[in-house]
Amino acid sequence: MNKILDLIAGELGKGFEQCGYDAQLAKVTLSNRPDLCEYQCNGAMAAAKTYHKAPMVIAADVTEHLKDNACFEEITAVNPGFINIKLSKEFLADYLEQMRHADRLGCDEVEKKETIIIDYGGPNVAKPLHVGHLRSAVIGESIKRIFRFVGNDVIGDVHLGDWGLQMGLIIEELKERKPELVYFDESFTGEYPKEAPFTISELEEIYPCASKKSKENEEFAKKAHDATFKLQNREPGYMALWNHIMNVSVEDLKKNYGRLNVNFELWKKESDAQPYIPDMINAMKAGGFAKESEGALVVDVKEETDTKEVPPCILVKSDGATLYSTTDLATLIEREKLFAPDRVLYVVDKRQEMHFTQVFRCAKKTGIVRPEVSLQFLGFGTMNGKDGKPFKTRDGGTMRLEVLIREISDAVYDKIMENRSVSEDEARQTAQIVGLAALKYGDLSNQASKDYIFDVDRFSSFEGNTGPYILYTIVRIKSIMARYSETFGETGDVKLAPACSESEKALHIELSKFNEVIQSAYTDMAPHRICQYIYGLADAFNRFYHETKILSEEDETHRQQYIKLIELVKDVLCTCIDLLGFEAPDRM
Ligand code: ARG
């Protein structure tokens, strides 16, 4: 379905053309003086230069030709040459009517469907999932849903960190605690036990303990390095332990992501890419891309236009170890082989930007990916506490995701219990749903690349630009609709009526922006645009609601038309929150 702005611009273009000016000049934007008009066109200013006439003369000429156009209620030229536009109420209602019956509420599919891999989440196995990984999961999930909504084939890959030093640390710590375990017996040839020698809580305690120890104790650190090396060379006992670690933590990770309403199509991991590394390195050597530098094997990736230094991409360190970049390159080989994607998007902390610049350039230069594949990095900022420093627990530790979710749903629970009479059970359940919305909306309403302040009180408020406020609006609509059907039964097949009040027209205008907003959220990978939009839409609805008697409207047809209108508001809001990755309860 055409965007409303394009439709208006099309009408204006006709006016420009009739007056002998280029129709392309008729660009239309939302008004920046909403007190005067709804939309505006500044095309007469641009035309003035080309046609050597005063802009006001052009604007007056064009508006004169359009004054009887059925799309406009009012179209006027104002000094020094702006064209101010108010849409006709019939035109708007008709547009919304089409939207109501269109697929995806009038949001067109992309012309060329792409296969897109989104690499997000990126937790490290056996380390507790903390707020650092929250943003990637929340933003990545939303972007995935937006990409999919407009018709692409999208594959979300969690890309587990399972092959690094943390594994060596855990194995070494286990060895100190339980040296008798068969995994450490090099002469053992039997089958290793099926049961893991630890639980998830033990595992979670082991990692921080080992990590601390390695910082204080050089000998232990060295042993952990050796253990990592042995694991990476697939020593059977260590591989068996690695398997246990994987099973125990992946189950826990799935549970945690499930709680967040985040789902991955693929549970690939760094270790899956390792088999591709030897051939990759040989090919890079043979192709003349990889060269020795101070004992390491590197690929130069700087470009003439660089304004800051881009260091070479290191493939193999002088001690023979491969790195994060080596794994990411090999992962791209695997992705090419399995999916041949048109696009690969990484949603990762913005502090990793240089790493991805190096990897992308290296992958392109060495032909790991086809030239037409687009490799994109969406770097997000840090989630800070109220003190403006990276978010911590009260005692200064890293906040675990579970604890964070609990904190926010507790805050919501208190609010629900404060002013409503629902059972504790129901309040708990609702608080889960609303809490998640508070958390996600609090994050997504900020531009991803910016740092933001995590504020439980603000995010869980039922008023203002928050997730709960949006849900509250949806719940309000659901409840009006339920009361309607209890009293009057089903609505007939009525068409939306032209707006009868200022607040209703404002609501119509907000609704009509939907496809435009989704398009821009898609192109710019910007869920915050959707948040901005639904906040405005919820506000417009609530203003309309306070001024309008919906259920007590006496005219039956008109009452039904109101119900159709608020149903459309609900559908748009629900579609949007689904794209953001949360849902609304029936009551709250
Ligand atoms: N595990 C990494 C970390 O915690 C993030 C992984 C991001 N994805 C990637 N392909 N490098 O920092």
Coordinates of C-alpha atoms in Angstrom, one line a residue, residues 99-294:
M99 CA -5.2 -0.4 5.6
R100 CA -7.7 -2.4 7.7
H101 CA -8.2 -4.9 4.9
A102 CA -4.6 -5.0 3.6
D103 CA -2.0 -7.7 4.4
R104 CA 0.4 -6.6 7.2
L105 CA -1.9 -3.5 7.7
G106 CA -0.7 -2.0 4.5
C107 CA 3.0 -2.5 4.9
D108 CA 4.5 -3.7 1.6
E109 CA 6.9 -6.6 1.3
V110 CA 10.4 -5.9 0.2
E111 CA 10.8 -6.1 -3.6
K112 CA 13.8 -8.4 -3.4
K113 CA 13.6 -11.0 -0.6
E114 CA 16.9 -11.5 1.1
T115 CA 18.4 -14.3 3.1
I116 CA 19.7 -12.6 6.2
I117 CA 21.7 -14.1 9.1
I118 CA 21.5 -12.1 12.3
D119 CA 24.3 -12.9 14.8
Y120 CA 23.0 -11.8 18.2
G121 CA 22.9 -12.9 21.8
G122 CA 26.5 -14.1 21.7
P123 CA 26.6 -15.4 25.3
N124 CA 29.7 -17.1 26.6
V125 CA 29.0 -20.6 27.8
A126 CA 29.4 -21.2 31.5
K127 CA 29.6 -17.6 32.3
P128 CA 26.4 -16.3 33.8
L129 CA 24.2 -14.4 31.3
H130 CA 24.4 -10.8 32.4
V131 CA 23.1 -7.4 31.4
G132 CA 25.8 -7.0 28.8
H133 CA 24.1 -9.7 26.8
L134 CA 20.7 -8.4 27.4
R135 CA 20.9 -5.6 24.9
S136 CA 22.2 -7.9 22.1
A137 CA 19.3 -10.3 22.7
V138 CA 16.6 -7.6 22.9
I139 CA 17.8 -5.5 20.0
G140 CA 18.7 -8.5 17.8
E141 CA 15.3 -10.2 18.4
S142 CA 13.4 -7.0 17.5
I143 CA 15.4 -6.4 14.3
K144 CA 15.0 -10.0 13.3
R145 CA 11.2 -9.7 13.6
I146 CA 11.2 -6.4 11.7
F147 CA 13.3 -8.0 8.9
R148 CA 11.0 -10.9 8.7
F149 CA 7.8 -8.9 8.8
V150 CA 8.7 -7.2 5.6
G151 CA 9.3 -10.5 3.9
N152 CA 12.9 -11.6 4.2
D153 CA 14.1 -15.0 5.2
V154 CA 15.9 -14.4 8.5
I155 CA 18.0 -16.8 10.5
G156 CA 18.9 -15.8 14.0
D157 CA 22.2 -17.4 15.2
V158 CA 23.1 -17.2 18.9
H159 CA 26.8 -17.8 18.1
L160 CA 27.8 -19.2 21.5
G161 CA 31.2 -18.4 22.8
D162 CA 32.3 -22.0 23.7
W163 CA 35.9 -22.2 22.7
G164 CA 37.8 -19.7 24.7
L165 CA 39.8 -19.4 27.9
Q166 CA 36.7 -19.7 30.1
M167 CA 36.6 -23.4 29.2
G168 CA 40.2 -23.9 30.2
L169 CA 39.6 -22.0 33.5
I170 CA 36.6 -24.2 34.4
I171 CA 38.4 -27.4 33.5
E172 CA 41.5 -26.5 35.5
E173 CA 39.4 -25.4 38.5
L174 CA 37.5 -28.7 38.4
K175 CA 40.8 -30.6 38.3
E176 CA 42.0 -28.8 41.5
R177 CA 38.7 -29.6 43.2
K178 CA 38.2 -33.1 42.0
P179 CA 41.5 -34.5 40.7
E180 CA 40.1 -38.0 41.0
L181 CA 37.6 -37.5 38.1
V182 CA 38.2 -39.9 35.3
Y183 CA 38.4 -37.0 32.8
F184 CA 41.9 -36.2 34.1
D185 CA 43.2 -39.7 33.8
E186 CA 45.2 -39.7 30.6
S187 CA 45.4 -43.5 30.6
F188 CA 41.6 -43.9 30.7
T189 CA 40.2 -45.5 27.6
G190 CA 36.7 -46.5 28.6
E191 CA 33.5 -44.6 28.1
Y192 CA 33.0 -41.3 30.0
P193 CA 30.1 -41.0 32.4
K194 CA 26.8 -39.6 30.9
E195 CA 26.0 -37.6 34.0
A196 CA 27.8 -34.2 34.3
P197 CA 30.1 -34.0 37.4
F198 CA 28.5 -30.6 38.4
T199 CA 25.1 -28.8 38.4
I200 CA 24.4 -25.5 36.8
S201 CA 24.7 -23.7 40.1
E202 CA 28.1 -25.3 40.7
L203 CA 29.2 -24.4 37.2
E204 CA 28.1 -20.8 37.8
E205 CA 30.1 -20.6 41.0
I206 CA 33.2 -22.3 39.4
Y207 CA 33.8 -19.8 36.6
P208 CA 34.0 -16.6 38.7
C209 CA 36.1 -18.4 41.2
A210 CA 38.5 -19.7 38.6
S211 CA 38.6 -16.3 36.8
K212 CA 39.5 -14.5 40.1
K213 CA 42.1 -17.1 40.9
S214 CA 43.8 -16.8 37.5
K215 CA 44.2 -13.1 38.1
E216 CA 45.9 -13.6 41.5
N217 CA 47.8 -16.8 40.7
E218 CA 50.1 -16.9 37.7
E219 CA 50.7 -20.6 37.9
F220 CA 47.0 -21.3 37.8
A221 CA 46.6 -18.9 34.9
K222 CA 49.2 -20.8 33.0
K223 CA 47.6 -24.1 33.7
A224 CA 44.2 -22.8 32.5
H225 CA 45.9 -21.7 29.3
D226 CA 47.4 -25.2 28.9
A227 CA 44.0 -26.7 29.5
T228 CA 42.4 -24.5 26.9
F229 CA 45.1 -25.5 24.5
K230 CA 44.5 -29.2 25.2
L231 CA 40.8 -28.8 24.8
Q232 CA 41.4 -27.0 21.5
N233 CA 43.5 -30.0 20.4
R234 CA 40.5 -32.2 21.3
E235 CA 42.0 -34.2 24.1
P236 CA 39.3 -36.8 24.8
G237 CA 38.8 -36.3 28.6
Y238 CA 38.7 -32.5 28.1
M239 CA 36.3 -32.9 25.2
A240 CA 34.0 -35.0 27.4
L241 CA 34.1 -32.3 30.1
W242 CA 33.4 -29.6 27.5
N243 CA 30.4 -31.6 26.4
H244 CA 29.0 -31.7 29.9
I245 CA 29.6 -28.0 30.3
M246 CA 27.8 -27.4 27.0
N247 CA 24.8 -29.5 27.9
V248 CA 24.3 -28.0 31.3
S249 CA 24.7 -24.4 30.2
V250 CA 22.9 -24.5 27.0
E251 CA 19.8 -25.8 28.7
D252 CA 20.1 -23.0 31.2
L253 CA 20.6 -20.4 28.4
K254 CA 17.6 -21.7 26.6
K255 CA 15.5 -21.2 29.7
N256 CA 16.8 -17.7 30.2
Y257 CA 16.2 -16.6 26.6
G258 CA 12.8 -18.2 26.7
R259 CA 12.0 -16.0 29.6
L260 CA 13.0 -13.0 27.5
N261 CA 10.9 -14.1 24.6
V262 CA 14.0 -14.4 22.5
N263 CA 14.3 -17.4 20.1
F264 CA 17.1 -18.5 17.9
E265 CA 16.8 -20.6 14.8
L266 CA 20.4 -21.7 15.1
W267 CA 22.4 -22.6 18.2
K268 CA 25.8 -22.5 16.4
K269 CA 29.0 -22.0 18.4
E270 CA 32.5 -20.9 17.9
S271 CA 33.8 -24.4 18.0
D272 CA 31.7 -25.3 15.0
A273 CA 33.9 -23.0 12.9
Q274 CA 37.2 -24.6 14.0
P275 CA 37.3 -27.3 11.3
Y276 CA 37.3 -24.7 8.6
I277 CA 40.4 -22.9 10.0
P278 CA 43.3 -25.0 8.6
D279 CA 42.1 -24.8 5.0
M280 CA 41.2 -21.2 5.4
I281 CA 44.7 -20.3 6.6
N282 CA 46.3 -22.3 3.8
A283 CA 44.2 -20.6 1.2
M284 CA 45.0 -17.2 2.6
K285 CA 48.7 -18.0 2.5
A286 CA 48.5 -19.4 -1.0
G287 CA 46.5 -16.3 -2.2
G288 CA 49.3 -14.1 -0.9
F289 CA 47.0 -12.4 1.6
A290 CA 48.4 -13.7 4.8
K291 CA 51.9 -12.8 5.8
E292 CA 54.2 -13.2 8.8
S293 CA 54.7 -10.3 11.1
E294 CA 56.6 -10.6 14.4

